mmCIF file of C-alpha atoms in Angstrom:
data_model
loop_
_atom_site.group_PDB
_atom_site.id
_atom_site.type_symbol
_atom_site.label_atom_id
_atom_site.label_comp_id
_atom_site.label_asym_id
_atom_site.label_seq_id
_atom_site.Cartn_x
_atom_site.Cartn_y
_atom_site.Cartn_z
ATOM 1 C CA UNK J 1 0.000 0.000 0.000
ATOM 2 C CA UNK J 2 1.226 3.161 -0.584
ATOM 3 C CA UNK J 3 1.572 5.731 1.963
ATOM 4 C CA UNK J 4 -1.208 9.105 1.758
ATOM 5 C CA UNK J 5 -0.478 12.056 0.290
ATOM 6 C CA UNK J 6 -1.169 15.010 2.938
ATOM 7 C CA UNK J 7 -1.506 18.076 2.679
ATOM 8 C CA UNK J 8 1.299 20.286 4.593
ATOM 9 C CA UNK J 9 1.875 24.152 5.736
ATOM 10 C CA UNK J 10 5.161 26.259 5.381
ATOM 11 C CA UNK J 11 5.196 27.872 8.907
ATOM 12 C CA UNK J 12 8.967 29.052 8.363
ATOM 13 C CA UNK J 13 11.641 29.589 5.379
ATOM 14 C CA UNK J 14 14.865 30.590 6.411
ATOM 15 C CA UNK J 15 18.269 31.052 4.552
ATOM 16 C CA UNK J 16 20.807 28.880 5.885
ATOM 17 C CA UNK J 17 23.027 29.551 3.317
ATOM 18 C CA UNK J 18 23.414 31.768 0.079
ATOM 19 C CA UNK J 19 21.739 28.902 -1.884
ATOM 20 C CA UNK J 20 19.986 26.221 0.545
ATOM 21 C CA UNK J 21 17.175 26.872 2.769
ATOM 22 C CA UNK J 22 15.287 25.537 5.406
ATOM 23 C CA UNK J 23 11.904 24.995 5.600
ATOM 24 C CA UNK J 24 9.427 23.883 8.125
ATOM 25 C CA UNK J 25 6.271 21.828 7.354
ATOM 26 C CA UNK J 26 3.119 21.320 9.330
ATOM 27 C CA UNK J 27 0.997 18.151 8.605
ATOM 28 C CA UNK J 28 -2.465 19.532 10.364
ATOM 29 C CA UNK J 29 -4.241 16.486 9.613
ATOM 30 C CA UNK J 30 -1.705 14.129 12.106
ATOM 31 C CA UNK J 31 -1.017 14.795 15.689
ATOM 32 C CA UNK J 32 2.410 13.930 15.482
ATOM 33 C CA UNK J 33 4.361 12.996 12.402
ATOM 34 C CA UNK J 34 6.275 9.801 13.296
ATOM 35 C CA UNK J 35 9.425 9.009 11.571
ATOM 36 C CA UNK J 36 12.873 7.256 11.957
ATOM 37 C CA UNK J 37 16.323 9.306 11.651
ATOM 38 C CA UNK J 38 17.304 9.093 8.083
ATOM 39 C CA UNK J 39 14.107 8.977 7.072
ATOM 40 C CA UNK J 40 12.554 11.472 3.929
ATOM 41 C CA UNK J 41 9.177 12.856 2.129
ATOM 42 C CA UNK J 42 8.520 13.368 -1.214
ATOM 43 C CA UNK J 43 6.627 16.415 -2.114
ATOM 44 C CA UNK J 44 4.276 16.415 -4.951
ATOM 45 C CA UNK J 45 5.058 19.760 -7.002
ATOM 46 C CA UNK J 46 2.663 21.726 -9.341
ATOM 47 C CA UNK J 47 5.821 22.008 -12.659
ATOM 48 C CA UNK J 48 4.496 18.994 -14.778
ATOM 49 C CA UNK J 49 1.468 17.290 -16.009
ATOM 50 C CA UNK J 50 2.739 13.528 -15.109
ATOM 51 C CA UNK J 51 2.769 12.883 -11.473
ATOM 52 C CA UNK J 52 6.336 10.928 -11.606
ATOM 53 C CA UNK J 53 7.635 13.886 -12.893
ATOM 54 C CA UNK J 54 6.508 16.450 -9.976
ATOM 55 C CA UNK J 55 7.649 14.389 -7.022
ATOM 56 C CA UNK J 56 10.772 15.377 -5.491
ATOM 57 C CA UNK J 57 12.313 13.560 -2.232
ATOM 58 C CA UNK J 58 14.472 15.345 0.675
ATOM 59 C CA UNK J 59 15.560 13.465 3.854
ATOM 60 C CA UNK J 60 14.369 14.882 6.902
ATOM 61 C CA UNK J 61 16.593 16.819 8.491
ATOM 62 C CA UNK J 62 15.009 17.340 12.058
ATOM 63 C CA UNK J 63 14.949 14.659 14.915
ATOM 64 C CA UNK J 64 11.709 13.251 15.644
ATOM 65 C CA UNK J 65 10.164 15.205 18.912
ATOM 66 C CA UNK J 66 6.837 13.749 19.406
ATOM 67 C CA UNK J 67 5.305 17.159 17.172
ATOM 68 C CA UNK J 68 3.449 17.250 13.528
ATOM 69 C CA UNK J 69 6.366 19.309 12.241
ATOM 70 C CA UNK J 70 9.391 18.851 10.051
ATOM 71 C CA UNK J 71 12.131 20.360 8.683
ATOM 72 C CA UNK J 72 13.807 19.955 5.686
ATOM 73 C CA UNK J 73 16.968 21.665 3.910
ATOM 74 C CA UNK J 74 17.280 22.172 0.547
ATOM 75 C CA UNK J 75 19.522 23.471 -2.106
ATOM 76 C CA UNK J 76 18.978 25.502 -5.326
ATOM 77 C CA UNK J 77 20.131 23.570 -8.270
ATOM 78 C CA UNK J 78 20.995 25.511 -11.305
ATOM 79 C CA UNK J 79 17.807 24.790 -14.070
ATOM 80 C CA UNK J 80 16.588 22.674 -11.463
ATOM 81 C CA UNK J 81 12.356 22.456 -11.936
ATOM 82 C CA UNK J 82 11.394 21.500 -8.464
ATOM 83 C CA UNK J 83 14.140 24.104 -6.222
ATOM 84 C CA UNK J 84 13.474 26.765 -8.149
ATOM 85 C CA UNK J 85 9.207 26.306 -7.366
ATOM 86 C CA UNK J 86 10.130 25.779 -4.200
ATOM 87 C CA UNK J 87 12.781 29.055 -4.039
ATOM 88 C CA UNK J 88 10.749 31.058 -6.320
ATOM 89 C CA UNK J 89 7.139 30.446 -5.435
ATOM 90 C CA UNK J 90 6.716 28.843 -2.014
ATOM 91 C CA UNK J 91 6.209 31.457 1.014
ATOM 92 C CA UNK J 92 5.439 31.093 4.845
ATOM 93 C CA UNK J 93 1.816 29.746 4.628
ATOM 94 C CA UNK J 94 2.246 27.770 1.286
ATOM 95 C CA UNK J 95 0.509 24.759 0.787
ATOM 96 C CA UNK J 96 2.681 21.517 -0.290
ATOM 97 C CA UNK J 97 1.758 17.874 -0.750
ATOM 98 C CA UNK J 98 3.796 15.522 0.990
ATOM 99 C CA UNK J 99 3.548 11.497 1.793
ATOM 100 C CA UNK J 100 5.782 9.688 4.006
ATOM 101 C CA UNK J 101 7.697 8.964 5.882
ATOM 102 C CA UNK J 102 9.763 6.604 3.437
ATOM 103 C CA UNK J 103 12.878 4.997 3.006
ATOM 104 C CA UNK J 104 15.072 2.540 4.829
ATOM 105 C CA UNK J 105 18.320 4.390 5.632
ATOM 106 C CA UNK J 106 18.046 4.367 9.033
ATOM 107 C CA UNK J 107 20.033 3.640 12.505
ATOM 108 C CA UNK J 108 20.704 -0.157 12.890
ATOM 109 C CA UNK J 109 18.693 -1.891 15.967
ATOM 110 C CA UNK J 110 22.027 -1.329 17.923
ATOM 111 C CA UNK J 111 24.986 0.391 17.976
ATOM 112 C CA UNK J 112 27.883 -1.633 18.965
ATOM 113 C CA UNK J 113 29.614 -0.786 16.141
ATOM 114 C CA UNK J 114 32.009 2.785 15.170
ATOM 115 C CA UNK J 115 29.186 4.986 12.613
ATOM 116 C CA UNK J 116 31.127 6.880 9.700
ATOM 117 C CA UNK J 117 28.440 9.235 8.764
ATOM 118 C CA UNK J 118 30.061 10.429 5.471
ATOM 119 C CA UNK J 119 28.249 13.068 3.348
ATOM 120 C CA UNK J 120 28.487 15.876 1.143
ATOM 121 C CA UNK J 121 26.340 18.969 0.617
ATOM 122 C CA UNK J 122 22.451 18.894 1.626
ATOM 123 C CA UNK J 123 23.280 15.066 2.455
ATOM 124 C CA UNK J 124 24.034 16.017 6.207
ATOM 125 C CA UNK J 125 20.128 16.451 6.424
ATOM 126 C CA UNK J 126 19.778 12.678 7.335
ATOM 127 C CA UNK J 127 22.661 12.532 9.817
ATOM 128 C CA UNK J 128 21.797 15.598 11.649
ATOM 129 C CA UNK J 129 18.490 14.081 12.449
ATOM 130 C CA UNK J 130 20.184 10.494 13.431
ATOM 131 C CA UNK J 131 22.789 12.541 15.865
ATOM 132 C CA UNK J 132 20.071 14.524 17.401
ATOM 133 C CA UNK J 133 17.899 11.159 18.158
ATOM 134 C CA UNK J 134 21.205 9.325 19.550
ATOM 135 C CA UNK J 135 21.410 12.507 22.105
ATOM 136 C CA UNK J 136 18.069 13.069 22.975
ATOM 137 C CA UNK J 137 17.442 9.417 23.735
ATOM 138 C CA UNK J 138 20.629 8.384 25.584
ATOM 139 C CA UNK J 139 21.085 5.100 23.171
ATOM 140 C CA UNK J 140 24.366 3.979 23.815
ATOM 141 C CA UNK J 141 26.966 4.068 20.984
ATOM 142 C CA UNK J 142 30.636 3.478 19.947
ATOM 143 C CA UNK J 143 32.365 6.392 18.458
ATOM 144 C CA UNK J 144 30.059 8.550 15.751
ATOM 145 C CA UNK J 145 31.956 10.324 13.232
ATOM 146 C CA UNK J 146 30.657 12.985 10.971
ATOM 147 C CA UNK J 147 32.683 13.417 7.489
ATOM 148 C CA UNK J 148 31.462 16.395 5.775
ATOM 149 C CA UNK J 149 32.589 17.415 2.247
ATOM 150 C CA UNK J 150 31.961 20.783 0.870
ATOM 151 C CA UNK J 151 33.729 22.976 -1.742
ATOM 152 C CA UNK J 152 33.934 26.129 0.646
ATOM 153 C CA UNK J 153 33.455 27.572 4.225
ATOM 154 C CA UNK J 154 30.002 29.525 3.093
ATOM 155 C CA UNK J 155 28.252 26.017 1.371
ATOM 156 C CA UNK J 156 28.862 24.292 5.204
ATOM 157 C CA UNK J 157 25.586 23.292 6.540
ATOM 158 C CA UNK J 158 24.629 23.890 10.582
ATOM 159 C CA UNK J 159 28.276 24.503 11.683
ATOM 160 C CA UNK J 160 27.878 26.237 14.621
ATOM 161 C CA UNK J 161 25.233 23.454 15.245
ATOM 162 C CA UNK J 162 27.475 20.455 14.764
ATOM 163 C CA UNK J 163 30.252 22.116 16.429
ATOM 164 C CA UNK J 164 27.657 22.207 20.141
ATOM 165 C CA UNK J 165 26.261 18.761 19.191
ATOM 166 C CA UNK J 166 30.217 17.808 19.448
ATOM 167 C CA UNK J 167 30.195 18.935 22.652
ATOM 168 C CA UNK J 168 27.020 17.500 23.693
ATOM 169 C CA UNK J 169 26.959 14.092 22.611
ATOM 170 C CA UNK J 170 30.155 12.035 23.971
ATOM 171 C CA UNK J 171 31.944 10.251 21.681
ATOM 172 C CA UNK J 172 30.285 12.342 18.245
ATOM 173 C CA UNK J 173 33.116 13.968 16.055
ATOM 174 C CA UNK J 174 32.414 16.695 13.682
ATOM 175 C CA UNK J 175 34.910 16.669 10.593
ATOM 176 C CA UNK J 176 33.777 19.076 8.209
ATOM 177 C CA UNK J 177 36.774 18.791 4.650
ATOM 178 C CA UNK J 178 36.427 21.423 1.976
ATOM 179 C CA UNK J 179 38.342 20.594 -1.423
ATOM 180 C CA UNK J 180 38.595 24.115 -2.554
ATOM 181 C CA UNK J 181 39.079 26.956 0.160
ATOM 182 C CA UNK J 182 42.182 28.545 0.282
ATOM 183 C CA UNK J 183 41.442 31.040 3.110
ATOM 184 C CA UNK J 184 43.488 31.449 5.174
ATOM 185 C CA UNK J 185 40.812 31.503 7.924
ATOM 186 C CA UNK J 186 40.063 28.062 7.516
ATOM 187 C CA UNK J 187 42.619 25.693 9.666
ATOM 188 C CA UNK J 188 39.988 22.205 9.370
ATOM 189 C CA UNK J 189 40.483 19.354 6.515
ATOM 190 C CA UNK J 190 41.299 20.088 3.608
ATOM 191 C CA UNK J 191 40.604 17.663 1.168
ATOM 192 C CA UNK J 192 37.905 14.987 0.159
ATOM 193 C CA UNK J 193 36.324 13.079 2.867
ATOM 194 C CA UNK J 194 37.403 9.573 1.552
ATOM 195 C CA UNK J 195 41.256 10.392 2.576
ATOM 196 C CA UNK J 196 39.871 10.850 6.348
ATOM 197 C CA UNK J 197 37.792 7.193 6.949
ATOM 198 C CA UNK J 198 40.967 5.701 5.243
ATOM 199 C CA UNK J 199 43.510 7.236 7.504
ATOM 200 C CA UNK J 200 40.939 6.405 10.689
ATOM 201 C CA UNK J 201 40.763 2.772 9.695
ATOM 202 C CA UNK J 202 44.259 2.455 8.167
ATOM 203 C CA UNK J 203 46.085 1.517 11.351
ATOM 204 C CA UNK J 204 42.972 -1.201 12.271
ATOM 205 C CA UNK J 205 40.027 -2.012 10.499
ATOM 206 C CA UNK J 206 37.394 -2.052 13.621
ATOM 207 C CA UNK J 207 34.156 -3.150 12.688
ATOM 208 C CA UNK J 208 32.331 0.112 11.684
ATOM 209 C CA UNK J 209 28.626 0.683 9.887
ATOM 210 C CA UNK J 210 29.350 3.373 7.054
ATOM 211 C CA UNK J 211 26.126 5.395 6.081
ATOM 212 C CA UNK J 212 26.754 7.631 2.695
ATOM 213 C CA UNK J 213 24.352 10.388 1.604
ATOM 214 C CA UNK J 214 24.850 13.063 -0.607
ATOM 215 C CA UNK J 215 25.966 13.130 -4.900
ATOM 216 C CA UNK J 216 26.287 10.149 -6.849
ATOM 217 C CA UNK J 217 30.146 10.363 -7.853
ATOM 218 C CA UNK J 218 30.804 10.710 -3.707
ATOM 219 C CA UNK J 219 28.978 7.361 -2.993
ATOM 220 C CA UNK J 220 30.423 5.433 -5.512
ATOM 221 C CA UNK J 221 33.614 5.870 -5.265
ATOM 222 C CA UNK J 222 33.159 5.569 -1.164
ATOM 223 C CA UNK J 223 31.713 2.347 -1.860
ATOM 224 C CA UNK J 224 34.716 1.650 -4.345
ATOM 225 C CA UNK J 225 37.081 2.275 -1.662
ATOM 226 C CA UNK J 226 35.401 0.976 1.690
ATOM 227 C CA UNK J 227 35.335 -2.629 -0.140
ATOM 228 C CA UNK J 228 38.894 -1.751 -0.973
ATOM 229 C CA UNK J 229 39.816 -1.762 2.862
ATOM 230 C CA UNK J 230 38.337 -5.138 3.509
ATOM 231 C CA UNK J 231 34.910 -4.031 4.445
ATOM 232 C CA UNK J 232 31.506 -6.048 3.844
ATOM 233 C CA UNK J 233 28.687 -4.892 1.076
ATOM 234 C CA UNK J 234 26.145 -5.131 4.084
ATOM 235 C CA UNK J 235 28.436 -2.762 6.199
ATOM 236 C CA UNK J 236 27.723 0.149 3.627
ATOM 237 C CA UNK J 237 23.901 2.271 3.886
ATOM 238 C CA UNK J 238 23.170 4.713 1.319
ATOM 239 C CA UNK J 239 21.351 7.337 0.058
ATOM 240 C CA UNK J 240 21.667 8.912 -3.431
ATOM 241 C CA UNK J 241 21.106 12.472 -4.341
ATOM 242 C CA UNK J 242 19.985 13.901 -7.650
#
């Protein structure tokens, strides 16, 4: 059976960077809105005729708190049909169509194993939710690390967030890399984030569950490598973007 389309309301839109924003969506016709971390929604879009070609899916990138609300963050893409409706046209108070939650990239039963949460771009949505659920609920885990690709400083996503979840959350490590800033404000990782899981696991290959979300190239060549160190198919969870 497939899940209901409901109809949701746009009760804030802020800028979170110079080309993603957040957005907050109320499902009036649910008390609460009841999802797992990593979970997404697809939003049904008035830009074509055939239904297959309106939907468009974002993880959700809040934790969920027991409320009917969610948030998700999304980036502009350049000739892009549904982010520019949703830039262009969509205000506090907009209507949107939305069924979920879907999707089985989610936390496994337990975590007695190291998580590399690896990720590039809006793909930290996912994550940020599973982090804030692993916090708010006490559930005991190994060592969580976050691997975040971007290009620049300005395209990172909730830093001053991840930075106070990393000193929250015991045991959660923030690792933002950026492949192209050369300011000289910027003393992090440089780099790609595949160079960072292969140093961390170079010395000893600890059993570990690798999640990947984000752009295709990223995930495949993760995947590529992470078999490359010895590691199982079944260790590796993913979700594609775009």
């Amino acid at each position: 059976m497939l899940e209901q389309w409901h109809t949701g309301q746009v009760t804030r839109i802020i800028n979170e960077t110079y080309n993603t924003r957040r957005f907050w969506i109320q499902i009036p016709d649910m008390d609460r809105f009841d999802f797992k971390p990593g979970q997404f929604v697809t939003l049904d879009l008035p830009i074509h005729e055939k239904k297959n070609k309106r939907w468009r899916s974002y993880s959700i990138a809040s934790h969920p708190n027991g409320s009917n609300e969610i948030e998700l963050v999304i980036v502009l893409l350049e000739g892009g049909a549904g982010t520019t409706y949703l830039f262009n046209e969509v205000k506090e108070g907009s209507e949107l169509l939305l069924r979920g939650p879907l999707g089985l990239f989610v936390l496994p039963e337990t975590l007695d194993r190291d998580l590399f949460f690896v990720c590039t771009g809006t793909g930290i949505a996912p994550f940020r939710s599973m982090a804030y659920y692993i916090h708010e609920h006490q559930i005991p885990h190994k060592n969580i690390y976050l691997i975040y690709g971007s290009r620049y400083i300005k395209d990172l996503l909730y830093p001053t967030e991840m930075q106070q979840l990393q000193a929250m959350l015991p045991d959660f490590y923030y690792i933002p890399t950026l492949s192209r800033e050369d300011a000289n404000g910027w003393d992090g990782r440089k780099g790609y984030v595949h160079t960072i899981y292969e140093e961390m696991l170079s010395a000893e290959k600890r059993p570990a569950h690798f999640f990947l979300c984000g752009w295709k190239a990223m995930i495949d060549e993760a995947k590529q490598r992470i078999l490359c160190m010895g590691y199982d198919r079944k260790d590796i969870h993913l979700e594609l973007y775009g």
